[in-house]
Coordinates of C-alpha atoms and ligand atoms in Angstrom, one line a residue:
M262 CA -27.6 30.8 -188.5
A263 CA -30.5 29.4 -186.5
Q264 CA -29.6 27.9 -183.0
I265 CA -30.8 24.7 -181.9
F266 CA -32.0 24.2 -178.3
I267 CA -33.4 21.0 -176.9
D268 CA -36.7 21.2 -175.1
T269 CA -36.3 18.9 -172.2
A270 CA -35.0 18.7 -168.5
S271 CA -33.8 15.1 -169.0
V272 CA -30.0 15.1 -168.3
E273 CA -29.7 11.9 -170.3
E274 CA -31.4 13.4 -173.5
I275 CA -29.3 16.5 -173.1
R276 CA -26.1 14.6 -172.8
E277 CA -26.9 12.5 -175.9
A278 CA -27.9 15.6 -177.9
A279 CA -24.8 17.5 -176.8
S280 CA -22.6 14.7 -178.1
W281 CA -23.9 15.3 -181.6
G282 CA -22.1 18.6 -181.6
V283 CA -24.9 20.8 -182.9
L284 CA -26.6 21.8 -179.6
D285 CA -26.5 25.4 -178.6
G286 CA -28.9 25.5 -175.5
V287 CA -31.7 24.1 -173.5
T288 CA -35.3 25.1 -172.5
T289 CA -37.0 23.7 -169.6
N290 CA -40.3 24.3 -168.0
P291 CA -42.1 23.1 -164.9
T292 CA -43.9 20.3 -166.9
L293 CA -40.6 19.2 -168.4
M294 CA -38.9 19.2 -164.8
M295 CA -41.9 17.1 -163.6
R296 CA -41.4 14.6 -166.4
A297 CA -37.7 14.4 -165.7
G298 CA -38.4 13.9 -161.9
A299 CA -36.3 16.9 -161.2
A300 CA -37.7 18.4 -158.0
D301 CA -34.6 20.5 -157.3
L302 CA -34.8 23.2 -160.0
K303 CA -31.3 24.7 -159.1
A304 CA -29.4 21.4 -159.0
N305 CA -30.9 20.1 -162.3
T306 CA -30.4 23.4 -164.1
L307 CA -26.8 23.6 -162.9
K308 CA -26.3 19.9 -164.1
I309 CA -27.6 21.0 -167.6
V310 CA -25.4 24.1 -167.6
E311 CA -22.4 22.0 -167.0
I312 CA -23.1 19.8 -170.1
V313 CA -24.3 22.5 -172.6
Q314 CA -22.3 25.7 -171.6
G315 CA -24.8 27.6 -173.4
P316 CA -28.2 29.3 -172.7
V317 CA -30.3 27.3 -170.4
S318 CA -33.8 28.6 -169.5
A319 CA -35.4 28.0 -166.1
E320 CA -39.0 29.1 -165.5
V321 CA -40.4 31.2 -162.5
L322 CA -43.6 29.9 -160.7
S323 CA -44.9 33.2 -159.4
T324 CA -47.8 34.8 -161.1
N325 CA -47.3 38.3 -159.7
A326 CA -44.4 40.8 -160.8
A327 CA -42.9 41.1 -157.4
G328 CA -42.6 37.3 -157.0
M329 CA -41.3 36.8 -160.4
V330 CA -38.6 39.5 -159.9
E331 CA -37.6 37.8 -156.7
E332 CA -37.4 34.4 -158.3
A333 CA -35.5 35.9 -161.2
R334 CA -32.8 37.4 -158.9
D335 CA -32.1 34.0 -157.5
I336 CA -32.4 32.0 -160.8
L337 CA -30.0 34.6 -162.6
S338 CA -27.5 34.3 -159.9
W339 CA -26.9 30.5 -160.6
S340 CA -24.9 30.8 -163.7
E341 CA -24.2 33.3 -166.5
H342 CA -25.7 30.7 -168.8
V343 CA -29.0 30.8 -167.2
Y344 CA -32.0 32.7 -168.7
V345 CA -35.1 33.3 -166.6
K346 CA -38.4 32.3 -168.3
I347 CA -41.2 34.8 -167.5
P348 CA -44.8 34.2 -168.9
T349 CA -46.1 36.8 -171.1
T350 CA -48.8 38.4 -168.9
V351 CA -49.3 41.9 -167.7
E352 CA -47.5 41.0 -164.5
G353 CA -44.9 39.2 -166.5
L354 CA -44.2 42.3 -168.6
K355 CA -43.7 44.5 -165.6
A356 CA -41.2 42.0 -164.1
M357 CA -39.4 41.8 -167.6
K358 CA -39.0 45.5 -167.7
E359 CA -37.5 45.5 -164.2
I360 CA -35.3 42.4 -164.7
A361 CA -34.1 43.7 -168.2
S362 CA -32.5 46.7 -166.3
W363 CA -30.1 44.6 -164.4
P364 CA -26.7 43.8 -165.9
N365 CA -27.5 40.1 -165.9
G366 CA -31.1 40.5 -166.9
R367 CA -31.3 37.5 -169.3
I368 CA -35.0 36.8 -170.1
N369 CA -36.8 34.3 -172.2
A370 CA -40.4 35.5 -172.5
T371 CA -42.6 32.4 -172.7
L372 CA -46.1 31.5 -173.7
I373 CA -46.3 33.8 -176.6
F374 CA -49.4 33.2 -178.9
S375 CA -49.5 36.4 -180.9
P376 CA -47.2 39.0 -182.7
T377 CA -48.5 41.8 -180.4
Q378 CA -47.3 39.8 -177.4
A379 CA -44.0 39.4 -179.1
Y380 CA -43.8 43.1 -179.9
L381 CA -44.5 44.0 -176.2
V382 CA -41.9 41.6 -174.7
A383 CA -39.2 42.9 -177.1
R384 CA -40.1 46.5 -175.9
A385 CA -39.8 45.2 -172.3
G386 CA -36.2 44.1 -173.0
A387 CA -36.5 40.3 -173.4
S388 CA -33.8 38.4 -175.0
F389 CA -35.8 35.6 -176.4
A390 CA -39.6 35.6 -177.5
S391 CA -40.9 32.0 -177.3
I392 CA -43.7 31.4 -179.7
F393 CA -45.7 28.3 -179.0
V394 CA -46.2 27.1 -182.5
G395 CA -47.5 23.4 -181.8
R396 CA -50.1 24.6 -179.1
M397 CA -51.5 27.1 -181.6
D398 CA -51.8 24.4 -184.3
D399 CA -53.4 22.0 -181.7
A400 CA -56.0 24.8 -181.3
G401 CA -56.7 25.0 -185.0
L402 CA -54.7 28.3 -185.5
D403 CA -51.7 28.8 -187.6
G404 CA -48.7 29.0 -185.2
M405 CA -46.1 29.5 -187.9
E406 CA -47.8 32.6 -189.1
V407 CA -47.0 34.2 -185.8
V408 CA -43.4 33.3 -186.2
R409 CA -43.4 35.0 -189.7
Q410 CA -45.1 38.1 -188.5
T411 CA -42.8 38.4 -185.4
R412 CA -39.9 38.1 -187.7
E413 CA -41.1 40.9 -189.8
I414 CA -41.9 43.1 -186.8
F415 CA -38.6 42.6 -185.2
D416 CA -36.8 43.4 -188.5
N417 CA -38.9 46.5 -189.1
Y418 CA -37.8 48.0 -185.8
G419 CA -34.4 46.5 -185.4
F420 CA -35.1 44.7 -182.1
D421 CA -32.4 42.6 -180.5
C422 CA -34.9 40.2 -179.1
Q423 CA -34.5 36.8 -180.8
V424 CA -37.4 34.9 -182.3
L425 CA -37.5 31.5 -180.6
A426 CA -39.8 28.9 -182.3
A427 CA -41.1 26.7 -179.4
S428 CA -43.6 23.9 -178.9
I429 CA -42.3 22.2 -182.1
R430 CA -43.9 19.0 -182.7
H431 CA -42.5 17.7 -186.0
N432 CA -40.1 18.0 -188.7
G433 CA -42.4 20.2 -190.7
H434 CA -42.4 22.8 -187.9
V435 CA -38.6 22.7 -188.0
L436 CA -38.4 23.3 -191.7
D437 CA -41.0 26.1 -191.6
S438 CA -39.3 27.8 -188.7
L439 CA -36.0 27.9 -190.6
L440 CA -37.8 29.2 -193.7
A441 CA -39.5 31.9 -191.6
G442 CA -36.1 33.1 -190.2
A443 CA -36.5 32.1 -186.6
D444 CA -33.3 32.7 -184.7
I445 CA -33.6 29.7 -182.3
L446 CA -35.6 26.5 -182.5
T447 CA -36.2 24.6 -179.3
V448 CA -37.0 20.9 -180.2
P449 CA -37.9 17.8 -178.1
F450 CA -35.3 14.9 -178.5
T451 CA -37.6 13.0 -180.6
V452 CA -37.8 15.7 -183.2
L453 CA -34.1 16.2 -183.2
Q454 CA -33.8 12.5 -184.1
K455 CA -36.2 13.1 -186.9
M456 CA -34.1 15.9 -188.1
I457 CA -31.1 13.7 -188.9
Y458 CA -32.9 10.5 -189.9
S459 CA -33.6 9.4 -193.5
P460 CA -34.2 5.8 -194.5
F461 CA -32.5 6.6 -197.8
T462 CA -29.3 7.5 -196.0
D463 CA -29.3 4.2 -194.2
V464 CA -30.1 2.2 -197.4
G465 CA -27.3 4.3 -199.0
V466 CA -24.7 3.3 -196.5
E467 CA -25.7 -0.3 -196.6
R468 CA -25.3 -0.4 -200.4
F469 CA -22.0 1.3 -200.5
L470 CA -20.7 -1.1 -197.9
A471 CA -22.1 -4.1 -199.8
D472 CA -20.6 -3.0 -203.0
W473 CA -17.2 -2.3 -201.4
E474 CA -17.3 -5.8 -200.0
K475 CA -17.7 -7.2 -203.5
V476 CA -14.5 -5.4 -204.7
A477 CA -12.5 -6.0 -201.4
G478 CA -13.5 -9.7 -201.4
K479 CA -11.7 -10.1 -204.8
E480 CA -8.3 -8.9 -203.5
Ligands
E4P1447 C1 -40.7 26.3 -174.6 O1 -39.7 26.9 -174.1 C2 -41.6 25.3 -174.0 O2 -40.8 24.7 -173.0 C3 -42.0 24.2 -175.0 O3 -41.6 24.4 -176.2 C4 -43.5 23.9 -174.6 O4 -44.0 23.1 -175.6 P1 -45.2 22.0 -175.6 O5 -46.4 22.8 -176.1 O6 -44.8 20.9 -176.2 O7 -45.4 21.9 -174.1

């Protein structure tokens, strides 16, 4: 089964999505925190954890390994549900290797744009490899191909690291990620709404009710 995460820091959106009963986790990043007006990363992350009780990713701001490791130590101590998001750079890789050796070393390797980056973060011990599909498509590349190739590589070598399709822009990305065998999809709230909506379903419900009224009205 593919897990569904919501890609937002908005507590209102998360609360609504959680009420649908199909939400497994949440991914945030500094941009999403900024959009949600959440200046206190710890407080907002813990509010989200309380709602979801599943994996919630919070990102480091440091760009050197020592700084990332220090931030990760703090972030991971907030809750057993929190995953630390580390960018996939050389410094990030060094930090991942160190963090993965801790008993609570839950890592979401972020900003992945190639299967070789995904291979390296799996080697370093990341739990999730976040592949930024939409940003690649925006740049005229085939983002979904990176998801497919990463799936194949992880299966070839039996890596535990989960393929996370991120930067999802529309329902087509959702469908292709599911067909490509992604373990997790992180979707904006607007895309989650599109996943459930069909005008035919609404018309179908209206017709059923109208027909029922015709019979019920005769009694
Ligand atoms: C993933 O965890 C990121 O938060 C996210 O998917 C980024 O997507 P964007 O390209 O829409 O910013």
